Coordinates of C-alpha atoms in Angstrom, one line a residue:
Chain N
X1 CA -32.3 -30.2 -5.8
X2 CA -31.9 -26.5 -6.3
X3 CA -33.7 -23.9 -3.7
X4 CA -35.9 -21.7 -5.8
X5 CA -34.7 -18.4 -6.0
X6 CA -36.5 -15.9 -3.4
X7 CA -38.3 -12.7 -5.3
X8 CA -37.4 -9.5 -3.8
X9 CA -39.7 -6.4 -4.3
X10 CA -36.8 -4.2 -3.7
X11 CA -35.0 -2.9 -6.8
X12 CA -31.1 -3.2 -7.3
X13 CA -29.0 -0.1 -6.3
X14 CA -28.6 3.0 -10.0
X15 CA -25.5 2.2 -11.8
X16 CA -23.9 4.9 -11.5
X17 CA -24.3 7.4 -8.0
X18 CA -26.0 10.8 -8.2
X19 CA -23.2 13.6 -8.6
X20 CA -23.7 17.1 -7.3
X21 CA -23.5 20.1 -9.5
X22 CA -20.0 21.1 -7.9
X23 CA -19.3 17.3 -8.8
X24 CA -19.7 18.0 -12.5
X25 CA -17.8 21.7 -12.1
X26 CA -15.0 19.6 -11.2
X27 CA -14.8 16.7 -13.5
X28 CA -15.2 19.7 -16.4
X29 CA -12.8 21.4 -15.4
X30 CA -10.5 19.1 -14.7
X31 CA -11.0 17.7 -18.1
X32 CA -10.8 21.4 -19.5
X33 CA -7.5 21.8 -18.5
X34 CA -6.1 18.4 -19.7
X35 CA -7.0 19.6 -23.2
X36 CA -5.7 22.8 -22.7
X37 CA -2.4 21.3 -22.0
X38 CA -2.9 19.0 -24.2
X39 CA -3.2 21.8 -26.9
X40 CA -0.1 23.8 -25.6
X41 CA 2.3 21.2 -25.8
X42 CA 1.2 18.3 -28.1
X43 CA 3.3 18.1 -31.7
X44 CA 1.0 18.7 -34.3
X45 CA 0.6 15.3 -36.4
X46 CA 1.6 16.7 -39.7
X47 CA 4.6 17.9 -38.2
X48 CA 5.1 14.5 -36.7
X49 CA 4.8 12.3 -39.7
X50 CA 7.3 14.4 -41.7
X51 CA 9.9 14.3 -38.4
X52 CA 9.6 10.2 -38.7
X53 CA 9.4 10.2 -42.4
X54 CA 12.9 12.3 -42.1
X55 CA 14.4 9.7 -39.4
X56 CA 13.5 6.6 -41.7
X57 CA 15.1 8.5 -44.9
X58 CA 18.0 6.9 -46.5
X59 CA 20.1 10.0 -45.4
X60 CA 18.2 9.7 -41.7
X61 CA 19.9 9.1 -38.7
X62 CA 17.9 5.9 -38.1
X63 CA 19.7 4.5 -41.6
X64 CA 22.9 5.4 -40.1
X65 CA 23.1 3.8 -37.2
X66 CA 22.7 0.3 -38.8
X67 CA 25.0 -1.7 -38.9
X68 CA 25.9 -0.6 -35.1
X69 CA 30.1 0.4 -34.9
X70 CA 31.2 -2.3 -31.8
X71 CA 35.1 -1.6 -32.9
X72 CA 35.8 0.7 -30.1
X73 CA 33.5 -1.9 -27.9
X74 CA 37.1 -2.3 -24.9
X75 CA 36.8 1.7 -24.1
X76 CA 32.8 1.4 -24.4
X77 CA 32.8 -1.3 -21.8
X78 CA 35.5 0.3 -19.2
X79 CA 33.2 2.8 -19.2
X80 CA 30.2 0.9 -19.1
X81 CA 32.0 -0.7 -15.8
X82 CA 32.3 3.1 -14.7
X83 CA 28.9 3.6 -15.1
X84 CA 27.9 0.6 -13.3
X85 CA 30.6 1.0 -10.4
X86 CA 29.1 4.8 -10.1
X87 CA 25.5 3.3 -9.7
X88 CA 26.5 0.6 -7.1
X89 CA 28.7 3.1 -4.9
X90 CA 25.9 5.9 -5.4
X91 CA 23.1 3.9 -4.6
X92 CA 25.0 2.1 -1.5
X93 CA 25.8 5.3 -0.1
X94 CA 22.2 7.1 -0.8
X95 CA 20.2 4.0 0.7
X96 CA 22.4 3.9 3.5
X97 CA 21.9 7.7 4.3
X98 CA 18.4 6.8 3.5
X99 CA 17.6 5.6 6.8
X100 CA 18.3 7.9 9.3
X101 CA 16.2 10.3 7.3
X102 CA 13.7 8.0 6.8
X103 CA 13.1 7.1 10.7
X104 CA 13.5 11.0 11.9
X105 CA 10.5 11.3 8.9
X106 CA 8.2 8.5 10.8
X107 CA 5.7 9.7 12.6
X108 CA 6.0 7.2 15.4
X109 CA 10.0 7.1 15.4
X110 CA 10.6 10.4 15.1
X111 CA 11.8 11.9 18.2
X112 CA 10.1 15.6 17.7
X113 CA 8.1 17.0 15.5
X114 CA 9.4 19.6 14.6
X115 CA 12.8 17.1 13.2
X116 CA 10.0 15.3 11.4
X117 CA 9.3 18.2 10.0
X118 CA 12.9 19.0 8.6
X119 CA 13.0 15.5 7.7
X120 CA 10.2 15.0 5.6
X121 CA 11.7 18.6 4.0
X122 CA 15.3 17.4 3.1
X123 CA 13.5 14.1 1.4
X124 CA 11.0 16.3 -0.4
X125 CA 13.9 18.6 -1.3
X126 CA 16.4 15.4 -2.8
X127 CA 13.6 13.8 -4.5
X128 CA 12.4 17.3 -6.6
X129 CA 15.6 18.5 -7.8
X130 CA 16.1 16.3 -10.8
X131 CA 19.3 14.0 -10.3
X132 CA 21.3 15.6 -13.3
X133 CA 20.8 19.3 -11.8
X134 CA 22.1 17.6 -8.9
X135 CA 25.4 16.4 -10.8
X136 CA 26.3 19.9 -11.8
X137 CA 26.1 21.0 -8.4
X138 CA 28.4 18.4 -7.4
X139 CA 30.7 19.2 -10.3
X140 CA 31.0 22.7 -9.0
X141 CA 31.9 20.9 -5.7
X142 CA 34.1 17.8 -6.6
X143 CA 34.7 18.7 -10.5
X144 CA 34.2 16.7 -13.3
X145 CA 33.9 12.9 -13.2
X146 CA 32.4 10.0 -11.6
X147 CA 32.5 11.4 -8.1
X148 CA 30.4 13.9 -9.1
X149 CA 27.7 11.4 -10.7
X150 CA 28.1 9.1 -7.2
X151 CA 27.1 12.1 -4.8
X152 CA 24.3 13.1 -7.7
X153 CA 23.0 9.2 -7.8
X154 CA 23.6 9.1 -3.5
X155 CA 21.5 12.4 -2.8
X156 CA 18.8 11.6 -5.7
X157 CA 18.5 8.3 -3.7
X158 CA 18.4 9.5 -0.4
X159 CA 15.4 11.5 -1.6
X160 CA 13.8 8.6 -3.2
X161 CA 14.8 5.6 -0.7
X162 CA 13.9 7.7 1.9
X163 CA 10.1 8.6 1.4
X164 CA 9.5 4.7 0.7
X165 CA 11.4 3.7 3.6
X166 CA 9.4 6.0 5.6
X167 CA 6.1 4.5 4.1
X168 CA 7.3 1.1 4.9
X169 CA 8.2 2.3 8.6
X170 CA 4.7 3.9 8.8
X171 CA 2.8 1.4 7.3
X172 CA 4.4 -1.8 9.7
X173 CA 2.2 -3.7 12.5
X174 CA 2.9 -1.7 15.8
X175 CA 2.2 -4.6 18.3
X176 CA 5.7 -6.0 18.3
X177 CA 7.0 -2.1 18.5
X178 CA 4.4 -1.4 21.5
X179 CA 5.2 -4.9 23.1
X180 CA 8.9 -4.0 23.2
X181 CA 8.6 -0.2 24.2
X182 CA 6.4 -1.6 27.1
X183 CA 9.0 -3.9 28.6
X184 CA 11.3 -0.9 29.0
X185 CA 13.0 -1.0 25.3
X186 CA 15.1 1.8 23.8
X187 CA 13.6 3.6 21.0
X188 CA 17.1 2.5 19.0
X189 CA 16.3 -1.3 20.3
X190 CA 12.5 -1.3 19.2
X191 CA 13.5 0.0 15.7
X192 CA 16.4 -2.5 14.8
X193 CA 14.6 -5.0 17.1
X194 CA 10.9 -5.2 15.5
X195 CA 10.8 -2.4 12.8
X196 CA 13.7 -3.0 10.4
X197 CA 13.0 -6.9 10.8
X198 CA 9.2 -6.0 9.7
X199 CA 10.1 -3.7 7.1
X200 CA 12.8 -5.6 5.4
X201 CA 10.6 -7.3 2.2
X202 CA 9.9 -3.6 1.5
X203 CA 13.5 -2.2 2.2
X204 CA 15.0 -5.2 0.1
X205 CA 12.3 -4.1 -3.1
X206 CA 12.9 -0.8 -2.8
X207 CA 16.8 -0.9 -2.3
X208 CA 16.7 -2.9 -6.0
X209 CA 14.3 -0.8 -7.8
X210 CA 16.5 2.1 -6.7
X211 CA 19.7 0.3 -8.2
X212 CA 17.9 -0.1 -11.4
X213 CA 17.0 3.5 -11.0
X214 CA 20.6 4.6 -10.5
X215 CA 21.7 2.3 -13.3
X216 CA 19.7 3.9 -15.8
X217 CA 20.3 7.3 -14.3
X218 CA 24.4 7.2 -14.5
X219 CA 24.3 6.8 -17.8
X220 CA 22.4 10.3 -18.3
X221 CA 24.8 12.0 -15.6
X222 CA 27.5 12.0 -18.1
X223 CA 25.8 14.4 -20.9
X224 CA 26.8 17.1 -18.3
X225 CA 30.2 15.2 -17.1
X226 CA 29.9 14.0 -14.2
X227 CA 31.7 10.6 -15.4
X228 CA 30.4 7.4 -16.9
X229 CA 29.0 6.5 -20.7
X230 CA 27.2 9.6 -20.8
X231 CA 30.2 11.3 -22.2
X232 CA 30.8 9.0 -24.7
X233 CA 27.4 8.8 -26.0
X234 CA 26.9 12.5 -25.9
X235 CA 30.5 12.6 -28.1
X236 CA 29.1 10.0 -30.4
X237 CA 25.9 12.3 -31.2
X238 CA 27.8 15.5 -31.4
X239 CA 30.4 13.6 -34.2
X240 CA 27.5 11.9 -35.9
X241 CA 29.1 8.7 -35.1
X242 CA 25.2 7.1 -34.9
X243 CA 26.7 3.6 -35.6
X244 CA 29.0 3.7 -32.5
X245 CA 25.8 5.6 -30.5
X246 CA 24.0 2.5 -31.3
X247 CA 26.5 0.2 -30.4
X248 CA 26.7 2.3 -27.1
X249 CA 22.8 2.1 -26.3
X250 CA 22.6 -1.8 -27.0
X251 CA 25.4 -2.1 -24.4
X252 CA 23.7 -0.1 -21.8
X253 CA 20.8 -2.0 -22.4
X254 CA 22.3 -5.5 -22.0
X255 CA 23.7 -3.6 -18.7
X256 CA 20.0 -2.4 -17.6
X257 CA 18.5 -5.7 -18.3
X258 CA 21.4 -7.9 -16.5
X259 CA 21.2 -5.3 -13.3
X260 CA 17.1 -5.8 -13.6
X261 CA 17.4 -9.9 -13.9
X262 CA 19.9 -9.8 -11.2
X263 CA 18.2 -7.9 -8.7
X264 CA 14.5 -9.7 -10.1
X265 CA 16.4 -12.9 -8.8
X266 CA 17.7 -11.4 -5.4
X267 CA 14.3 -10.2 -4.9
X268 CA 13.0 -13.7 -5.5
X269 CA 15.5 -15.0 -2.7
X270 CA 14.7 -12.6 -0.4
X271 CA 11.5 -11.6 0.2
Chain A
X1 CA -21.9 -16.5 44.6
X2 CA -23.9 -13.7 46.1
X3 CA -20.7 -11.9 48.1
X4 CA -19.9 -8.4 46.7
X5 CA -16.9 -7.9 48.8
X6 CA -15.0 -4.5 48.8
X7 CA -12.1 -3.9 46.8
X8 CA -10.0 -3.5 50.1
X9 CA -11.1 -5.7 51.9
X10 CA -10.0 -8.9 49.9
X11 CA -7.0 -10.9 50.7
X12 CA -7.8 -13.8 48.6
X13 CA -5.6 -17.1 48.5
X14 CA -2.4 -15.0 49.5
X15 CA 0.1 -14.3 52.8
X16 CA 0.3 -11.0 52.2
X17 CA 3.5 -9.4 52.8
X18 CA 2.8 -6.0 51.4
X19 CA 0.6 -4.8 48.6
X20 CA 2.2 -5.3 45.0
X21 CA -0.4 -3.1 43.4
X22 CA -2.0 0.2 45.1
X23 CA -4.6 2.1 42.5
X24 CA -6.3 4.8 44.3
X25 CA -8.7 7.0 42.7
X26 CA -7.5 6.2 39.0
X27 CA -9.5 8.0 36.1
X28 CA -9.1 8.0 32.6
X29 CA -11.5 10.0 30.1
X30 CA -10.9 9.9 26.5
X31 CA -11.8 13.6 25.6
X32 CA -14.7 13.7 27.9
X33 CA -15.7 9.7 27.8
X34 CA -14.9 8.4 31.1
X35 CA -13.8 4.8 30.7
X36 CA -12.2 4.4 34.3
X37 CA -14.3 6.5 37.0
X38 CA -12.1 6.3 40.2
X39 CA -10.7 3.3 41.1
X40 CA -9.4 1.7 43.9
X41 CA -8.2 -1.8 44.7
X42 CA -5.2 -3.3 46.3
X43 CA -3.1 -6.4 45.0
X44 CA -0.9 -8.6 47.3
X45 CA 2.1 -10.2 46.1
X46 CA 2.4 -13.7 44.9
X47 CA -1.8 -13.8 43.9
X48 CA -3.8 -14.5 40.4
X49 CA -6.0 -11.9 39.9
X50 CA -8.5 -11.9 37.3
X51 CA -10.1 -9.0 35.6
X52 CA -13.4 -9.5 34.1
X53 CA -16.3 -7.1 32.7
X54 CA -17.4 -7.1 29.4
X55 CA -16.4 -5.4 26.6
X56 CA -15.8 -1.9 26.7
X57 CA -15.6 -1.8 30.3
X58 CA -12.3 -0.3 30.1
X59 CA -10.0 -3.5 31.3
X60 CA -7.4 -3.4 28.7
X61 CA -7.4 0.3 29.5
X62 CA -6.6 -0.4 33.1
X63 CA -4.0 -2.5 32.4
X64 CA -2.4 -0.3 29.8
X65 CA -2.8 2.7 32.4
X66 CA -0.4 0.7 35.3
X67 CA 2.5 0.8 33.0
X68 CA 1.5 4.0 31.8
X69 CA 1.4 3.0 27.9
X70 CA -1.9 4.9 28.1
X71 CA -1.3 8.2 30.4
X72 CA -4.2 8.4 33.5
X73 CA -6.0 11.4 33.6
X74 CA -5.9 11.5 37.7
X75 CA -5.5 9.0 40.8
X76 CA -2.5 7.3 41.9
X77 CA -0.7 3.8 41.1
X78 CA 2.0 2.2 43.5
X79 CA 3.7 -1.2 41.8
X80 CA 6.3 -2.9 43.5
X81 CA 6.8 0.1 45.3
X82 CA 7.2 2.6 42.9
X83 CA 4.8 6.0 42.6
X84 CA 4.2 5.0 39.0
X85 CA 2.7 8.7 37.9
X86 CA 5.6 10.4 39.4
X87 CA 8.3 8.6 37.0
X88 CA 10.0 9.9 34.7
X89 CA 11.0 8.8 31.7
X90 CA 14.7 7.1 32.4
X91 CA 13.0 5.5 35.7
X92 CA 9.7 5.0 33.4
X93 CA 11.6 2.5 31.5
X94 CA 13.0 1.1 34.2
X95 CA 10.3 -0.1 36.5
X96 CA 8.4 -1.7 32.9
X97 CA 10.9 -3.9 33.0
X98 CA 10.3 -5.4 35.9
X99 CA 6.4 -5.8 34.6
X100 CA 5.7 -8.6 31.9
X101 CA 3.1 -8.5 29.6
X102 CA 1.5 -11.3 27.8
X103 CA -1.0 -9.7 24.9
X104 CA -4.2 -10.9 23.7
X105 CA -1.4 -10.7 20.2
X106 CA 1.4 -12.4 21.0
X107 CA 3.0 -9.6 19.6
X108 CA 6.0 -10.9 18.7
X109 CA 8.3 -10.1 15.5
X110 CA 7.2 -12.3 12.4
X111 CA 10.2 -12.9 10.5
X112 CA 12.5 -13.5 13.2
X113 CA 13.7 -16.4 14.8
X114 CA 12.4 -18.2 18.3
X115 CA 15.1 -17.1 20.3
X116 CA 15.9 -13.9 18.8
X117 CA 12.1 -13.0 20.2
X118 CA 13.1 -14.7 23.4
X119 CA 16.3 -12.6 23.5
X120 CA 14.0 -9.2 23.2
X121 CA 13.1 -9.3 26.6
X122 CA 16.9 -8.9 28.1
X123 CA 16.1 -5.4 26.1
X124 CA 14.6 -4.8 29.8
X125 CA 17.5 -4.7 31.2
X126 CA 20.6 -4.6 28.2
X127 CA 20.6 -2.0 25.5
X128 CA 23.0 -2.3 22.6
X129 CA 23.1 -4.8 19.5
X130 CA 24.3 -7.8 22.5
X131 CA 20.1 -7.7 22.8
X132 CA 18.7 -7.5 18.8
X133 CA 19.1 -10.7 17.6
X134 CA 20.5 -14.4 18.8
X135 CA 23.9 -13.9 17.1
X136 CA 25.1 -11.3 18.5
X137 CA 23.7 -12.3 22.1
X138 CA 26.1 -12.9 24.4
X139 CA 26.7 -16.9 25.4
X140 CA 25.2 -16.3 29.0
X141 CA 22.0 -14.3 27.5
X142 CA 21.2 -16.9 24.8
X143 CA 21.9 -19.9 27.6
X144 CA 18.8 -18.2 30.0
X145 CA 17.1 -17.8 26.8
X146 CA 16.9 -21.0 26.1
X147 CA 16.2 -22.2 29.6
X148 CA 13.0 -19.8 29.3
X149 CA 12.1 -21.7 26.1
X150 CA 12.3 -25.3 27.9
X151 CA 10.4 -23.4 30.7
X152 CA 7.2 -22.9 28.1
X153 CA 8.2 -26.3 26.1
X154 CA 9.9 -25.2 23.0
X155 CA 13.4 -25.2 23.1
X156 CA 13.0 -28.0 20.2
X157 CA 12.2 -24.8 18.5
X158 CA 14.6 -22.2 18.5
X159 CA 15.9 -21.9 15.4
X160 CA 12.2 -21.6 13.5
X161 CA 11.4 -18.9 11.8
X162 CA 8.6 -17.6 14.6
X163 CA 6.1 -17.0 12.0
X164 CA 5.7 -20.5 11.1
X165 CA 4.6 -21.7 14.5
X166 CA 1.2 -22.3 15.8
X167 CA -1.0 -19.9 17.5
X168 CA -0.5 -21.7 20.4
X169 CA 3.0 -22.0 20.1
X170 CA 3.7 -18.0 19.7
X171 CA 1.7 -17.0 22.6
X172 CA 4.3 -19.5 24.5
X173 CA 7.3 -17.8 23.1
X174 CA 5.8 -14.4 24.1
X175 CA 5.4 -15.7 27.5
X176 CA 8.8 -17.1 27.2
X177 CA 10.2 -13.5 25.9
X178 CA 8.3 -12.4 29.0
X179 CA 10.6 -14.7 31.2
X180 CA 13.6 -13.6 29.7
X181 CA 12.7 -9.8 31.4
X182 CA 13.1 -11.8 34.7
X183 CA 9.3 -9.6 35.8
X184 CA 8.7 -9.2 39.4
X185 CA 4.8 -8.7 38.2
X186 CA 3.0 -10.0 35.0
X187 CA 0.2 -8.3 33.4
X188 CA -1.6 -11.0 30.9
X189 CA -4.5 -9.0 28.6
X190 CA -6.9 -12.2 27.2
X191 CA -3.7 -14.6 26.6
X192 CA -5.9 -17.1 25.8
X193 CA -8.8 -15.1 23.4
X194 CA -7.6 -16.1 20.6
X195 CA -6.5 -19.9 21.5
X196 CA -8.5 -23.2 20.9
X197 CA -9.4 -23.9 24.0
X198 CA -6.7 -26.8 25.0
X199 CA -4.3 -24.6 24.0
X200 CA -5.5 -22.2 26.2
X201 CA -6.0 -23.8 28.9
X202 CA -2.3 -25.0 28.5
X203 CA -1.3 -21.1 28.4
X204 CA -3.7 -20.1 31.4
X205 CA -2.1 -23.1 33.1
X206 CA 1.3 -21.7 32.2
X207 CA 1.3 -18.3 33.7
X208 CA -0.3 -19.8 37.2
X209 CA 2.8 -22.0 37.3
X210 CA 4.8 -19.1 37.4
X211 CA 2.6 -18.0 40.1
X212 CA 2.5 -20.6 41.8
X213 CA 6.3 -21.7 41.8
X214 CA 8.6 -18.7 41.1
X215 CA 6.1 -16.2 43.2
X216 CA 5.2 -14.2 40.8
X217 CA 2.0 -12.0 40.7
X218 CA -0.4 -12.1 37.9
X219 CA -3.4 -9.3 36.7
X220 CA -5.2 -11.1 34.1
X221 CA -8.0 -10.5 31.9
X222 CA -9.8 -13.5 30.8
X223 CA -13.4 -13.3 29.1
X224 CA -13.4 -17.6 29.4
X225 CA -15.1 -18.2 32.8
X226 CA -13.5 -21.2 33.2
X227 CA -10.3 -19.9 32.7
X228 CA -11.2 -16.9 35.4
X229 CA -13.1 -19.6 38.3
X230 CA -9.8 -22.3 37.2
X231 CA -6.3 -20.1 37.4
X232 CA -7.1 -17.4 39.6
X233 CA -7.4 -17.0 43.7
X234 CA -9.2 -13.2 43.1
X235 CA -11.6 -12.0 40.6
X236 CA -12.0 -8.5 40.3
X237 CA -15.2 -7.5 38.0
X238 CA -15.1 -3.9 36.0
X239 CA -18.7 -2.7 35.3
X240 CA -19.1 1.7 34.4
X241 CA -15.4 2.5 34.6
X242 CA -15.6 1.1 38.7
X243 CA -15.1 -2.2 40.6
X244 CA -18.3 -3.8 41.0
X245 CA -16.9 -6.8 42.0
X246 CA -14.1 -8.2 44.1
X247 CA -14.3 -11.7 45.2
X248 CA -12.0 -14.8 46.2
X249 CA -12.3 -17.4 43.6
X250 CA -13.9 -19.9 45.6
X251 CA -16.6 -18.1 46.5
X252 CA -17.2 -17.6 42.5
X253 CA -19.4 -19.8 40.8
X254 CA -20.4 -19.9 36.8
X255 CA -23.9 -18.6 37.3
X256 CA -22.8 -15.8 39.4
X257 CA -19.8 -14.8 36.9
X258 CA -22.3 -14.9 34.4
X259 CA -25.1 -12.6 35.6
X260 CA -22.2 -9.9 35.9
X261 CA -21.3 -9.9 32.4
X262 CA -25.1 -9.8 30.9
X263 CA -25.7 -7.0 33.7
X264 CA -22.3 -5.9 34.7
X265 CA -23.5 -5.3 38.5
X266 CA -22.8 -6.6 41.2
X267 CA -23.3 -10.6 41.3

């Protein structure tokens, strides 16, 4: 037996909600100015079609980089280990250095204001200045090589660890915080004690992302020599060696996606 | 129940040696709302009080105001014999340690283990890593924590995860991480709201033990009747941000408890 539906005299809500005039201003222009961009910078298609038509040529660079050159593959993967020992030590150091930042930038952790304040600045300041800018600031410091790329990879993730850290540290239930701080607990106590326990699925995803991240990134740092396979894959496109460019690439790939299964696995344990 | 007695003048169920609790004048406005409007009540040592009024009547606010989590606006508090107001914060810290709480959340840390949340409450009296977590705990410290778990029941469980215990089960670990502070005074905000009611009548039971055989006193809040006319020798009603009730317990009936709530006057 089915109960009959009940009629209702009252009609169902408009579809769509009335905007205000300032509403539509808005939405125009907003829409205005992604053309306008869009017009400024977007390649023309004709030019485009002859720029792929030239890459597919038999003369083209995508031509020569088939079959891929793997006969200098022992140097290519010493550096590769380079590149990956410069993203681990990087990343290590940045996510450490991470925290402290990250706390002083909570609102409720944060012992004044006014250090919040700094805080929040420092991690705005790490995570604008693009990582490889960062390199030849440290090459001017250290000099060339991989020390260079591993404070470059350690600030850009200070920057980036740090806001997300803070989020996590923000967002977290404060009942076991305000339970502890009322039976007398030091502020250092409550935050390794309830906050750091609470927070670690979201340190443990973000800590892995950001090793991806830096894995990815040390391979750029070394276009402006600050260690890694950047230099030889820069070297590779300046000879016109494409083949061994190619070769190059497909091992930093089978890098990336080994670093992205492993840490895909550890976050499985984990969280 | 037809006796309104006056907030001073009770002595309920207790040899009074000397008042635990002294609030004298206490208000507390939240930008202009006045939830507490001058209070004034006197606890003596080794009693059950309960706190009832309905909701909104500024209980939790009390209780939160004693241990100055929530800053009074004016008045006086005096808890085992400190001038609470006056602290600052080093002694601040000190004196809430001698104050347990049990929250209507058991408030304890999810993913850690049974003991480790045991082990927090030393933080009342240890700093350092020797009070984070149940490894690095000295011998002696996990030892009492442990006898505070057999105190509530659960030593069995010490090494679960605390997240995957009942309801029930956490509220006891939270009153067994209470222990561990070694309190002098226990402040309990609805321990049992949100237990079935065995369980928390096993919980109310549990805190007047301590009461009862370790001398403690106890300020609860309790919006189960039973629970208020069962585990306490006082029963202090909040009505308009002032006492409007302050009876012994066996002069407190049901009926009585319950025409205060739906008016919140005196009974």
């Amino acid at each position: 037996m089915t109960t009959p539906t009940v009629p209702t005299t009252l009609a169902p809500p408009p579809r769509f909600s009335h905007r205000s005039i300032p509403e539509y201003v808005g939405i125009l222009l907003v829409l205005g100015l992604v053309i306008s961009c869009l017009m400024a910078t977007a390649p023309a298609l004709d030019k485009l079609s002859r720029g792929i038509a030239r890459l597919f040529a038999p003369s083209g660079m995508l031509m020569q980089m088939f079959p891929p050159d793997f006969s200098r593959i022992v140097p290519i993967g010493w550096k590769l280990l380079e590149t990956l020992q410069m993203a681990v030590a990087g990343c290590f150091l940045g996510l450490i250095l991470a925290i402290p930042f990250a706390i002083l930038a909570t609102d409720r952790l944060s012992p004044h204001p006014l250090l919040r304040q700094v805080a929040r600045a420092v991690i705005a300041l790490f995570r604008t200045v693009p990582d490889l800018v960062w390199a030849i600031i440290f090459i001017i410091i250290v000099g060339l090589g991989p020390a260079a790329g591993v404070m470059a990879i350690m600030v850009d993730k200070i920057g980036f660890a740090g806001r997300f850290f803070a989020e996590a540290m923000e967002e977290t239930d404060v009942g076991p915080q305000d339970a502890l701080r009322a039976i007398g607990a030091s502020r250092l106590g409550t935050i390794v004690s309830a906050v750091f326990p609470a927070c670690l699925p979201s340190f443990t995803a973000t800590s892995l992302f950001a090793l991806e991240k830096s894995v990815r990134g040390s391979a750029a740092l070394g276009l402006v020599g600050a260690g890694g396979i950047g230099v030889d894959l820069k070297v590779a496109f300046d000879l016109f060696n494409y083949d061994e460019a190619l070769a190059i690439i497909l091992l930093m790939l089978v890098l990336v996606i080994a670093v992205e299964q492993g840490s895909g696995w550890i976050r499985k344990k984990l969280i | 129940m037809n006796a309104h007695i006056a907030p001073e003048s009770s002595q309920a169920g207790s040899t009074q040696v000397g008042p635990v609790l002294v609030v004298d004048g206490l208000v507390k406005d939240f930008d202009g709302r006045v939830v507490l409007n001058g209070l004034n009540f006197t606890l003596a040592p080794g009693q059950s009080t309960a706190l009832i009024g309905a909701n909104g009547s500024g209980k939790s606010t009390l209780l939160k105001c004693l241990i100055r989590l929530i800053e009074p606006t004016a008045g006086q508090i005096k808890m085992l014999g400190r001038d609470v107001c006056a602290l600052n914060t080093r002694d601040l810290r000190s004196f809430r340690a001698q104050v347990g709480i049990v929250w209507q959340r058991h408030n304890l840390v999810p993913r850690l283990s049974v003991l480790s949340n045991v082990i927090h409450g030393v933080q009342a009296r240890m700093s350092g890593p020797r009070a984070w977590f149940q490894a690095l705990a000295p011998a002696e410290v996990r030892a009492e924590a442990m006898a505070c778990l057999d105190r509530v029941g659960l030593s069995d469980r010490a090494g679960a995860r605390v997240d995957s215990l009942s309801g029930g089960q956490q509220q006891r670990v939270a009153i067994a991480r209470m222990l561990m502070q070694r309190p002098a005074f226990i402040l309990a905000d609805e321990p049992d709201a949100s237990l079935d009611p065995q369980t928390g009548e096993e919980v109310m039971a549990l805190l007047l033990s301590l009461v009862r055989e370790n001398g403690l006193s106890l300020l609860m809040i309790s919006h189960r009747l039973e629970h208020t006319l069962e585990f306490s020798d006082r029963i202090l009603g909040l009505a308009q941000g002032r006492i409007a009730l302050d009876l012994p317990t066996a002069q407190a009936d049901a009926a009585g408890l319950r025409r205060f709530f739906d008016h919140q006057e005196p009974a």
